[in-house]
Each structure stands twice: as C-alpha cells, then as structure tokens.
Amino acid sequence: MTLSQVGAAETADAEPSAPAPPTADRSRRTAWTTVGGLLAVLLALTALSLAVGAGEVGPGRVLDYLLDTDGARADSRLALVVGDLRLPRTLTALLVGAALGVAGAQLQAVTRNPLAETGLLGVNAGASLGVVLGIAAFGVQTSYGYLALAFGGAVLASGLVLAIAGSRGGGSPMRLVLGGSAVGATFGGLTGVLIVNSPEAYDRYRVWVLGSLAGVEGWTTLRQLAPVLGVGFVVALLTTRPLSALALGDDLARGLGHRPGATRAAVALAVTLLTASAVALAGPISFLGLLAGFLARAAAGPRVGRLTLLAGLVGAAVLTGADVLARVVARPFEAPVSVIVALIGAPTLIAIVRTRRTAALGLTDTSPGESSARTGHIGRAGRTGRTEEKAPRPDLVVRRGALSLLLPRRSALAALGLAAVLLAAVVVSAHAGQSELDLGSTFRAVFGHGDRLDVLLVQKFRLGRIVAGLAAGAALGLAGCLTQTLARNRLATPELLGVNDGATAAVLISVTASGAFGAWWAGPVGALAAVAVVTAVSGGLGARGYRVLVVGLAMSALASAIIQVAMARRSLSSASSLYVWTSGSLNGRDYEVATPVLIGLAVLVPLALVAARRLAVLRFDDNVASSLGVDPGRVRLVCLLLAVALAGLAVGICGPVGFVALAAPVVAGRLAGPARVPVLGSALVGAVLVVLADTLGRVLISGVEIPVGIVTTVLGGPFLLWVLLGRKGNPA
C-alpha cells in the first residue's frame, strides 16, 4: 500500500456520503456468517464430547447431571464420569485448541508468513527438553511434574528466541524465524542426547510426545494454567490493532503511532503463554496452529481481528472433534490426538491449497520488482544487505593445445582448500579412538602404508564408516545447494518436500515386512515416493512451487504422526534402535552401504554441475531467465529430481541427518563467492561436516556414541545464530 493510497483512503473516510464498498460489506457478512457457523459446530462438538467416552454414561444422564435433575449430581459414579472426567477434558480441549489457533494466527501475521507454525519460537522443543530432562535427571513421573517442566522449558526457549531476535536493532520477522529455528534445533538435539543415553526416558517420552487429553482428570491442572491462558488471550487481543498497522510496513506503522519492535515482542509473549500452556496441558500437538490460521485466512482473508477470532474457533473445533474421534476409533484404547489432527488437517490443507484462493492466503508470486530487489541480497547471500560488489578477479584459463578450460579463480581455490580440509578430517576420524596410533601412522595407514595390522585396523574397521559418511555428507550438501538456489531461500532444504519423513516411513515398512533393518534402497524409494505423491497431489511444481511446499508440509505432518505412533507401539529395544537411525547414525555403515551412493554421486554430480550454469540464472527474475534462453520450469524440475535423489540416497545410508543440507551451501557460498552456484563446494563441505560430526559423536562422551544427526542438530542451532547475528544489515 502506497502513501497515495493511504491518502485516498483517508479522503474517502472523511466524506460521510461515500457508501462502503460492496466487496467490504460482502467480506464482512461472510466473516460473521462463518463465525456463526463455527459457533454452532463448536456447540455440537462440545455436546458430543460430553456424551461420548468411557463410563457408559449416555447423553440423557449427562444432561441430568448438568441440570441436576432429581439430584443427579449426588450420584458418585455420575459425578466421577461427567464432573471429573468429561467436563474438564472437554473444556481443556476447547481452551487448548483455541490457544493454539490464536497463537498460530498471531504468528503468521507477525512473520507475514501464512505457513508459520506455533513451534516456530522453539516452544515445543523447549517443552520436550524440559520433560526429558526431568525424566532422565530427576526421575519425574507425575503429570504435574511434566506440566511444570514442560511450561518452564517452553518459556525458557521462547525467552531465548526473543533475546536473540531483539538484539542488534530489534526483531524483524526473519530474525524471529531464524532465532526460533536455531533455539528449537539446539534444544531438540539436547533432547536427543538425553534420550539416546536413557532408554527409560525415551520410553516415556515417545508416549508423551504424541499429545493426548487422556490425562486430564479433575480441575486441578486446568485451574493452575487458566490464568496463564487468560493472560495470553488478553495480550493477543490487544495486539490485533498494532498487527493490522504492521501489515502495512514498519514505516507506515510508526507513522500511525505504533512501535513495530514492541508489537512483535507482545505477539511473541502471547504466543509463548498460549502455546506453552497448551503443551503443558496436552503435550506437543503440532500442525494445529498452522491449520487453524490457514483455514481462518481462507475464510476471513488477512484482516487480523477476524483472522484471530476465526482461528481460535477453528482450533477449538478441530481439537475437540479430534479428541472425540480419539476416544472411539480404537476402542477400548485411545488413539493419539495429534494423529487425528494430522489425519483431519492434512487433507483439508491440501484441498484448500488446490483451490484458486491462493491470493487470499498470501501465496501469490512476488512481483518482478520485488524479485529484482531480492536479487541484490542474493548476490551477497544476504550477508550485508549491500548490492555493490567488488569486481571479481580474472578467472584462470587452462590451455592444452587447441583445448582450453575456464576455471573461476576463487571457486577453484576454495575447492582445493576444502579438499585439503577433507583429507585432514578423514585422518582425524580414522585416528579417533585408536590410542596406540599417532597421527603420522594413521595418515600412512589410510593410504595402505606402515604396519600391516595398523593398515588392517584403519582400512577395514574405520575407513568403511568414514567413506559412508563422506558419501552421505556430499549428497546432502549438494541436495541443499540445489534446493536453496531453486527456492531462492537459504533456509530451504529437501526435507520440506517430505524427503526425510518419506524415507523414514519406508525404512519402518521394510523393517516390519522383513523383520530386519531396511536395506540402503528403502530410504531413496521412500523419498522419491513421497515427492512423487506431493508433486502429483499439488498439481505440479507451479511457477514458484508454493503448492508443493504447502502440500509437503501437510504430508510431512501426517507421515510424522504415523511414524511416531509406529515407534510408540514397537518394543522398547526395537524402538530405541530405530530411534537412533531416525536421529541420523553411521553406526554399522561400511563400504557395501556407501557404494550405491558413490555410484549415484558419480552420475549426479556432473549433471548438477551442468544444471548449475542454468540454475544460476534463476536467482534472478523468471522473465530475465526466459530472455536468456532458459526454461525455468524445466530447470526447476531437473534440479528438484536431482536434489531428491541425492537426499534420498543420503537418508538411505545414515538416516535423516539434519542441518548439513542447510549449512553446507551457506559455508560453500561464502568461500566461493557469489558469482557461481557452489555445487562442488557444497558437496565437499557436506562431506567434511558429516565426518567431523561423526568423529565428535564417537569421542565426546567416553563409552557412549552420540548419533551424527544429533551432533549436527546441536551444532546447527549456533550455526543459524551465526548466520543471523553475523549480518550487519536487517535480515529481511
């Protein structure tokens, strides 16, 4: 909205005879009609929740208890079933659903991202760490202990995010996103460290993490957190007007008398209070905040007040309905409510995104002007916010007779340096744990020289695992480079397309079918199947792939919920070993497993190098790319298939290792400079990161091996903070 448009709007408002625009009246009527319909649905679901459940008490007796007909409340059994079980559980479902819905809508509004989720501030990760720490370190076993620890961990995580995002000039939406991702990753990695070393903690955690309202008995727990929920709702209500102004831009918001930094801090406080209370009461119910905000935006548009109200009603209705289904679909047992939410929400989200209302959801393509403005930041990878670049040094020209080869000087030097670092990492990894060998002997043994026993020890028992790590890391780094360049977003990774969840599900299926741990091919097959389903359901890649992204998030939520249920129902020993793999591990990996990936890299890396020349053009506007003779759709499809194949091969070796696909292209880009897409450098950096992380996991704690994926996740959070705080400009 421009200043001239604002002035015109003010002029129109000053004229009393000017009628309201018909579209505005129609939108207002539609919104209030939707509110009325949601209230009716909510009342029906509330009545159904009170009438359904254990205890064999029908609707008639429930009504007698509510109205105290003929002294029904004096019946101890009726008082137990309705007064102590169903009423508190129903009210908790309504409040928790409303809290997650309002929090999701507020977070999407403040970040200007309709795909933002309530776990963005690290709340879920902080709550999980608090619960696991209480179980593993203090032996906490009570629901009240879980509640206090979950709430404390959630508040601590979101407090850190606010402190990080508010540093160096105040928090922008991107700083909130990066800060939440960083803190959430670090806390999630620490949770993994505790779980890997404590089977008892993992056994309790895998049940709690599914989310459930079955533990709500009586009013004590709800009474303790009701004031916190009330404060959260009030703060969210007070921020609706400032958020509406903030949607016009920070400058206009300041001109209207608002303070953008204070508004974002207030929204973060409201989201923290609401989400932390919800997690403490019902466990980490993921996806509901995203779903409620998305549905509300589809019905009411971007108006913050209506959006917040509708999101609260949608969240309450969805969670109450999911809780009712959780009680009846698997009688006499209860299904995890998070799975029901995912089963309801994923198809709904997919159905909405396949409609033509993507403009109302904020998922339209950026304008050419905006895209061109972004390319200035892309040129410097967003590090300084400046568009000026020093003239690059001349490239190296290698001639041999009539043949010549042009090598970019900086990229070539960076690749040579990374190759030397990789060799050093291999030697250090081969030496780790071998106290009888010095580094010199290890170095010679790597190349087959020295004492025969030393060579056998290093090459037979160490190098197989190292080669597997090299192959997986190179594949992940290259896949991350392709997806980040493809999406023009340094936070884009293949897992957004459901690669990790699809591969994990395929491995679990292969384990169930064969009774043994899945072969290397299970991961790639699952990854390719997941991406094929996502692409088919979304109707193709689209101009910028927004539909693919939304469908990928929905399918990932559904697959994750199913995976968690499968893990929860396996024996503790089987689930523990599978959990190690799902965290990312090189334990037991050797040449046999690494060979298929090495063959794949030998084929895919040259293809990626060829595609990189055309992919570099896509960092600019699509019109510019087309004018240069590049077909944007074809290049995106080829690069997407390359990235998925590479990521699937890596997951098949060592499981879903996090942050390597994110970090490797960023590091390689800084080393190689902005002139080229750092394809080869990303592969080398990825290999270095995985080998070093695996080495650190083997030697950090004596007698205990920390999976490589947990190490990369713990270290990935500080890396994101480095990316965030290392910028001199505003990271928009």
XYZ file of C-alpha atoms in Angstrom, residues 20-554:
535
model
C -18.981 1.366 1.954
C -17.522 -0.697 -0.859
C -19.764 -3.647 -1.743
C -16.853 -6.059 -1.551
C -16.073 -4.929 2.016
C -19.688 -5.459 3.098
C -19.746 -8.851 1.428
C -16.492 -9.835 3.131
C -17.811 -8.679 6.493
C -21.048 -10.628 6.096
C -19.143 -13.728 5.015
C -16.841 -13.494 8.030
C -19.674 -13.141 10.533
C -21.639 -15.917 8.850
C -18.569 -18.101 9.204
C -18.269 -17.168 12.874
C -21.905 -18.128 13.453
C -21.467 -21.431 11.679
C -18.314 -22.231 13.647
C -20.067 -21.440 16.935
C -22.880 -23.831 16.015
C -20.383 -26.553 15.101
C -18.468 -25.912 18.311
C -21.596 -26.267 20.439
C -22.459 -29.539 18.718
C -18.935 -30.893 19.222
C -18.988 -29.833 22.879
C -22.230 -31.713 23.425
C -20.819 -34.749 21.634
C -17.639 -34.641 23.736
C -19.702 -34.641 26.929
C -21.849 -37.518 25.676
C -19.076 -39.839 24.410
C -16.413 -41.666 26.367
C -15.685 -44.268 28.977
C -18.108 -44.976 31.785
C -21.143 -45.917 29.673
C -22.974 -42.718 30.560
C -25.311 -41.611 27.779
C -26.438 -38.129 26.712
C -29.560 -38.270 28.847
C -27.680 -38.869 32.090
C -25.132 -36.193 31.147
C -27.980 -33.699 30.717
C -29.445 -34.784 34.047
C -26.092 -34.085 35.704
C -25.718 -30.668 34.080
C -29.248 -29.633 35.103
C -29.062 -31.530 38.420
C -32.344 -33.238 37.613
C -33.663 -35.219 40.589
C -30.393 -34.692 42.457
C -28.298 -36.358 39.735
C -25.119 -34.683 40.950
C -25.355 -36.671 44.165
C -24.686 -39.855 42.163
C -20.984 -40.521 42.832
C -20.444 -42.540 39.667
C -22.124 -39.898 37.524
C -20.153 -37.159 39.234
C -16.917 -39.025 38.541
C -17.602 -39.674 34.840
C -19.124 -36.322 33.940
C -17.879 -33.896 36.583
C -14.311 -35.149 36.996
C -13.556 -36.630 33.567
C -15.655 -35.416 30.670
C -16.296 -31.806 31.677
C -12.639 -30.962 32.471
C -11.451 -32.808 29.387
C -13.915 -31.039 27.094
C -13.113 -27.601 28.483
C -9.394 -28.338 28.228
C -9.819 -29.346 24.573
C -11.693 -26.130 23.841
C -9.127 -23.921 25.569
C -6.053 -25.715 24.198
C -7.452 -25.726 20.658
C -8.371 -22.047 20.875
C -4.945 -21.216 22.319
C -3.090 -23.000 19.516
C -5.363 -21.472 16.876
C -4.934 -17.909 18.156
C -1.184 -18.424 18.584
C -0.892 -19.733 15.031
C -2.822 -16.811 13.562
C -0.780 -14.277 15.525
C 2.491 -15.866 14.499
C 1.502 -15.983 10.842
C 0.509 -12.321 10.971
C 3.671 -11.071 12.682
C 6.017 -13.066 10.435
C 3.936 -12.280 7.317
C 4.148 -15.961 6.517
C 0.907 -17.999 6.201
C 2.934 -21.189 6.734
C 4.321 -20.226 10.159
C 3.651 -22.771 12.896
C 3.397 -22.372 16.660
C 6.562 -24.360 17.201
C 8.454 -21.581 15.422
C 9.531 -19.892 18.668
C 11.093 -23.108 19.942
C 8.203 -23.671 22.346
C 7.656 -27.350 21.550
C 11.388 -28.094 21.597
C 11.803 -26.319 24.936
C 8.866 -28.185 26.454
C 10.207 -31.525 25.229
C 13.656 -30.811 26.638
C 12.144 -29.879 29.998
C 10.146 -33.103 30.217
C 13.021 -35.337 29.100
C 15.449 -33.607 31.460
C 13.035 -34.153 34.332
C 12.652 -37.840 33.479
C 16.329 -38.579 32.852
C 17.957 -36.405 35.523
C 15.372 -36.112 38.281
C 13.184 -39.182 37.843
C 9.965 -37.195 37.441
C 6.997 -39.488 36.827
C 3.895 -37.456 37.692
C 1.707 -35.480 35.307
C 2.125 -32.400 37.489
C 5.890 -32.703 37.184
C 5.581 -32.976 33.401
C 3.354 -29.902 33.377
C 5.778 -27.729 35.339
C 8.834 -28.873 33.382
C 7.120 -28.520 30.001
C 5.950 -25.000 30.819
C 9.342 -23.976 32.186
C 11.207 -25.333 29.169
C 8.801 -23.666 26.739
C 9.118 -20.276 28.419
C 12.923 -20.588 28.532
C 13.125 -21.403 24.813
C 10.867 -18.589 23.698
C 12.671 -16.160 26.028
C 15.946 -17.011 24.326
C 14.359 -16.504 20.929
C 13.084 -13.079 21.937
C 16.500 -12.099 23.283
C 18.209 -13.235 20.076
C 15.663 -11.658 17.725
C 15.699 -8.391 19.647
C 19.460 -7.963 19.553
C 21.185 -5.529 17.204
C 18.353 -3.197 16.462
C 15.165 -5.098 17.177
C 13.435 -8.195 15.881
C 12.266 -8.474 12.295
C 10.088 -11.392 11.100
C 13.159 -13.133 9.658
C 15.067 -12.775 12.930
C 12.172 -14.394 14.778
C 12.112 -17.268 12.283
C 15.864 -17.827 12.396
C 16.067 -17.411 16.160
C 13.226 -19.879 16.722
C 14.743 -22.387 14.320
C 18.149 -22.079 15.979
C 16.926 -22.482 19.547
C 14.490 -25.232 18.562
C 17.241 -27.170 16.799
C 19.665 -26.896 19.714
C 17.053 -27.884 22.286
C 15.887 -30.748 20.066
C 19.457 -32.007 19.747
C 19.972 -31.876 23.513
C 16.742 -33.814 23.945
C 18.116 -36.450 21.565
C 21.342 -36.725 23.586
C 19.365 -37.419 26.777
C 17.054 -39.914 25.099
C 19.841 -41.886 23.421
C 21.567 -42.384 26.770
C 18.405 -43.216 28.744
C 16.039 -45.932 27.469
C 13.657 -45.154 30.331
C 13.467 -41.505 29.311
C 12.840 -42.493 25.702
C 10.111 -44.954 26.697
C 8.148 -42.242 28.490
C 8.953 -39.536 26.000
C 7.674 -41.492 22.970
C 4.228 -41.671 24.607
C 4.136 -38.068 25.840
C 5.269 -36.598 22.520
C 2.167 -37.965 20.748
C -0.069 -35.488 22.604
C -3.207 -36.573 24.417
C -6.026 -35.286 26.597
C -6.477 -38.638 28.298
C -4.515 -37.495 31.325
C -6.922 -34.645 32.145
C -8.664 -35.721 35.337
C -10.338 -33.203 37.585
C -9.953 -29.449 37.569
C -6.621 -29.013 39.344
C -4.349 -28.886 36.303
C -6.646 -26.643 34.284
C -7.148 -24.340 37.258
C -3.371 -23.900 37.552
C -2.897 -22.821 33.954
C -6.180 -20.993 33.328
C -4.731 -17.631 34.479
C -1.779 -18.049 32.116
C -4.119 -18.849 29.233
C -6.254 -15.832 30.147
C -3.268 -13.503 30.055
C -2.218 -14.942 26.708
C -5.667 -14.379 25.190
C -5.803 -10.810 26.511
C -2.353 -9.941 25.131
C -3.309 -11.455 21.758
C -6.490 -9.354 21.725
C -4.552 -6.179 22.482
C -2.122 -6.780 19.627
C -4.699 -7.093 16.845
C -4.790 -3.357 16.037
C -0.975 -2.895 16.060
C -0.631 -6.028 13.922
C -3.045 -4.582 11.368
C -0.864 -1.478 11.141
C 2.264 -3.611 10.964
C 0.901 -5.324 7.861
C 1.317 -2.008 6.030
C 5.048 -1.977 6.735
C 7.192 -0.806 9.612
C 7.464 2.775 8.366
C 3.721 3.248 7.979
C 3.110 1.544 11.327
C 5.442 4.039 13.004
C 3.670 6.866 11.214
C 0.379 5.639 12.692
C 1.855 5.747 16.192
C 2.789 2.087 16.675
C 6.123 0.568 17.641
C 6.926 -2.470 15.465
C 9.530 -3.888 17.858
C 7.179 -3.691 20.848
C 4.358 -5.202 18.779
C 6.466 -8.199 17.790
C 7.596 -8.691 21.386
C 3.980 -8.581 22.600
C 2.912 -11.110 19.962
C 5.801 -13.389 20.902
C 4.739 -13.136 24.555
C 1.149 -14.056 23.699
C 2.263 -16.971 21.507
C 4.592 -18.200 24.248
C 1.969 -18.101 27.006
C -0.698 -19.762 24.878
C 1.478 -22.452 23.324
C 3.419 -23.256 26.497
C 0.176 -23.720 28.434
C -1.264 -25.882 25.643
C 1.835 -28.093 25.529
C 1.846 -28.424 29.311
C -1.818 -29.486 29.308
C -1.961 -31.799 26.284
C 1.563 -32.382 25.023
C 3.062 -31.062 21.769
C 0.139 -31.105 19.342
C 1.869 -29.989 16.171
C 0.245 -28.720 12.983
C -2.916 -27.395 14.670
C -1.672 -23.802 14.838
C -0.727 -23.870 11.157
C -4.034 -25.481 10.169
C -6.237 -23.115 12.193
C -4.527 -19.999 10.888
C -4.646 -21.300 7.334
C -8.352 -22.180 7.483
C -9.204 -18.854 9.111
C -7.282 -16.929 6.456
C -9.103 -18.831 3.713
C -12.460 -17.855 5.251
C -11.807 -14.315 6.514
C -8.880 -13.006 4.495
C -5.925 -11.180 6.028
C -7.871 -8.921 8.467
C -6.058 -9.602 11.738
C -9.020 -9.210 14.093
C -11.295 -11.576 12.191
C -8.391 -13.886 11.486
C -7.551 -14.237 15.182
C -11.173 -14.846 16.214
C -11.809 -17.410 13.493
C -8.510 -19.181 14.127
C -9.395 -19.589 17.804
C -12.791 -21.044 16.935
C -11.320 -23.349 14.272
C -8.599 -24.576 16.652
C -11.135 -25.311 19.385
C -13.454 -27.138 16.977
C -10.709 -29.224 15.365
C -9.136 -30.316 18.647
C -12.488 -31.097 20.286
C -13.575 -33.135 17.285
C -10.204 -34.888 17.139
C -10.448 -35.748 20.838
C -13.898 -37.268 20.331
C -12.606 -39.382 17.451
C -9.569 -40.404 19.500
C -11.900 -41.994 22.049
C -13.981 -44.009 19.588
C -11.803 -45.067 16.630
C -9.727 -47.619 18.554
C -11.944 -48.723 21.433
C -11.233 -49.801 24.132
C -7.944 -47.889 23.599
C -7.435 -44.231 22.746
C -5.714 -43.014 19.600
C -3.181 -40.166 19.938
C -4.971 -36.889 19.317
C -2.058 -35.489 17.296
C -2.532 -38.265 14.746
C -6.229 -37.468 14.447
C -5.422 -33.767 13.978
C -2.975 -34.647 11.207
C -5.487 -37.012 9.560
C -8.093 -34.252 9.594
C -5.819 -31.339 8.864
C -3.568 -32.641 6.101
C -6.328 -33.417 3.563
C -8.115 -30.175 4.478
C -4.989 -28.105 3.949
C -4.316 -29.842 0.636
C -7.890 -29.240 -0.516
C -7.645 -25.520 0.276
C -4.320 -25.002 -1.434
C -5.617 -26.692 -4.580
C -8.369 -24.075 -4.879
C -7.906 -20.743 -6.623
C -7.827 -18.746 -3.397
C -4.081 -18.713 -3.021
C -4.043 -14.921 -3.391
C -6.052 -14.578 -0.172
C -3.613 -16.869 1.561
C -0.573 -14.781 0.757
C 0.877 -17.416 -1.566
C 0.993 -15.466 -4.809
C 4.136 -14.957 -6.775
C 6.254 -11.966 -5.973
C 6.235 -9.114 -8.372
C 9.116 -8.656 -10.725
C 10.146 -5.553 -8.906
C 10.277 -7.347 -5.597
C 12.104 -10.281 -7.105
C 14.634 -7.957 -8.662
C 15.083 -6.220 -5.341
C 15.825 -9.536 -3.730
C 18.495 -10.408 -6.216
C 20.638 -7.669 -4.736
C 20.616 -9.567 -1.474
C 21.135 -12.881 -3.232
C 24.294 -11.596 -4.794
C 25.781 -11.222 -1.333
C 23.817 -14.186 0.067
C 22.034 -11.747 2.356
C 25.106 -11.127 4.457
C 25.431 -7.382 4.416
C 22.328 -6.097 2.638
C 24.506 -4.204 0.136
C 24.158 -4.609 -3.600
C 27.563 -3.294 -4.544
C 30.207 -5.866 -5.357
C 33.876 -5.522 -5.992
C 34.948 -6.512 -9.483
C 35.903 -10.209 -9.421
C 39.438 -11.222 -10.185
C 40.001 -12.753 -13.646
C 39.275 -16.452 -13.982
C 42.009 -18.981 -14.618
C 42.353 -20.237 -18.199
C 43.956 -23.648 -18.648
C 45.064 -24.397 -22.219
C 46.262 -27.642 -23.722
C 46.789 -27.344 -27.432
C 43.509 -26.450 -29.077
C 41.566 -27.141 -25.864
C 41.002 -24.606 -23.113
C 39.202 -24.669 -19.772
C 37.900 -21.664 -17.861
C 38.146 -22.038 -14.072
C 36.728 -19.454 -11.668
C 39.734 -18.460 -9.568
C 38.025 -18.095 -6.191
C 35.867 -21.209 -6.568
C 38.856 -23.304 -7.636
C 40.971 -22.147 -4.711
C 38.062 -22.785 -2.327
C 37.627 -26.312 -3.715
C 41.339 -27.082 -3.280
C 41.266 -25.795 0.281
C 38.156 -27.812 1.101
C 39.746 -30.951 -0.377
C 42.740 -30.474 1.942
C 40.426 -29.977 4.925
C 38.503 -33.103 3.941
C 41.689 -35.168 3.858
C 42.619 -33.887 7.314
C 39.124 -34.745 8.594
C 39.460 -38.295 7.260
C 42.791 -38.748 9.027
C 41.457 -37.360 12.300
C 38.368 -39.589 12.095
C 40.486 -42.661 11.345
C 42.730 -41.792 14.294
C 39.898 -41.181 16.777
C 39.707 -43.938 19.349
C 42.986 -45.529 18.304
C 45.206 -44.577 21.215
C 48.076 -46.841 20.073
C 48.423 -44.971 16.765
C 49.772 -41.475 16.330
C 48.528 -39.172 13.577
C 51.503 -39.923 11.330
C 50.924 -43.678 11.491
C 47.225 -43.153 10.897
C 47.917 -40.978 7.856
C 50.159 -43.626 6.334
C 47.683 -46.403 7.153
C 44.920 -44.527 5.322
C 46.962 -44.888 2.113
C 47.954 -48.504 2.866
C 51.489 -47.887 4.191
C 53.018 -48.863 7.510
C 52.461 -51.829 9.809
C 50.122 -54.417 8.326
C 47.961 -54.598 11.457
C 47.653 -50.811 11.515
C 46.595 -50.775 7.872
C 44.045 -53.557 8.516
C 42.680 -51.748 11.566
C 42.249 -48.412 9.819
C 41.134 -49.531 6.379
C 38.944 -52.425 7.438
C 37.202 -51.080 10.517
C 37.405 -47.294 10.180
C 37.501 -46.227 6.558
C 34.274 -48.043 5.612
C 32.305 -45.916 8.037
C 34.205 -42.796 7.002
C 33.537 -43.406 3.303
C 29.839 -43.854 4.092
C 29.883 -40.535 5.923
C 31.717 -38.839 3.058
C 29.171 -40.075 0.536
C 26.156 -39.138 2.654
C 27.543 -35.697 3.512
C 28.414 -34.882 -0.088
C 24.946 -35.931 -1.234
C 23.248 -33.830 1.451
C 25.401 -30.782 0.741
C 24.727 -30.947 -2.988
C 20.984 -31.506 -2.440
C 20.840 -28.492 -0.137
C 22.661 -26.325 -2.667
C 20.176 -27.218 -5.386
C 17.076 -26.627 -3.262
C 18.312 -23.351 -1.787
C 19.146 -21.945 -5.190
C 15.923 -23.305 -6.612
C 13.798 -21.703 -3.877
C 15.935 -18.544 -3.588
C 15.894 -19.161 0.140
C 18.858 -20.125 2.309
C 16.542 -21.951 4.734
C 15.151 -24.298 2.071
C 16.109 -27.965 2.411
C 14.891 -31.182 0.745
C 13.062 -32.243 3.895
C 10.439 -29.555 3.201
C 9.259 -31.809 0.359
C 8.726 -34.751 2.717
C 12.006 -36.484 1.843
C 13.003 -37.319 5.418
C 9.565 -38.464 6.516
C 9.025 -40.495 3.366
C 12.390 -42.201 3.724
C 11.821 -42.890 7.416
C 8.400 -44.368 6.750
C 9.839 -46.603 4.022
C 12.535 -47.902 6.363
C 9.936 -48.648 9.061
C 7.827 -50.504 6.498
C 10.836 -52.537 5.364
C 11.639 -53.401 8.984
C 8.055 -54.512 9.599
C 7.948 -56.578 6.407
C 11.340 -58.271 6.690
C 11.920 -58.259 10.439
C 15.393 -56.803 9.872
C 16.708 -53.298 9.448
C 15.928 -51.941 5.982
C 18.419 -52.025 3.136
C 20.016 -48.877 1.749
C 17.476 -48.626 -1.060
C 14.494 -48.224 1.303
C 15.357 -44.590 2.011
C 15.653 -43.450 -1.624
C 12.494 -45.312 -2.619
C 10.546 -43.700 0.222
C 11.924 -40.250 -0.557
C 11.077 -40.493 -4.256
C 7.617 -41.868 -3.470
C 6.928 -39.013 -1.032
C 7.988 -36.350 -3.524
C 6.015 -38.046 -6.311
C 2.881 -38.017 -4.152
C 3.429 -34.406 -3.075
C 4.007 -33.251 -6.651
C 1.026 -35.199 -8.007
C -1.349 -34.028 -5.284
C -0.221 -30.412 -5.609
C -0.830 -30.482 -9.350
C 2.757 -29.850 -10.420
C 5.556 -27.582 -9.369
C 3.792 -24.325 -10.233
C 5.520 -21.074 -11.022
C 7.261 -20.836 -7.674
C 6.324 -24.171 -6.116
C 4.115 -22.728 -3.333
C 1.584 -25.504 -3.670
C 4.334 -28.092 -3.471
C 5.608 -26.503 -0.282
C 2.201 -26.438 1.426
C 1.351 -29.984 0.374
C 4.814 -31.093 1.510
C 4.205 -29.613 4.957
C 0.824 -31.321 5.188
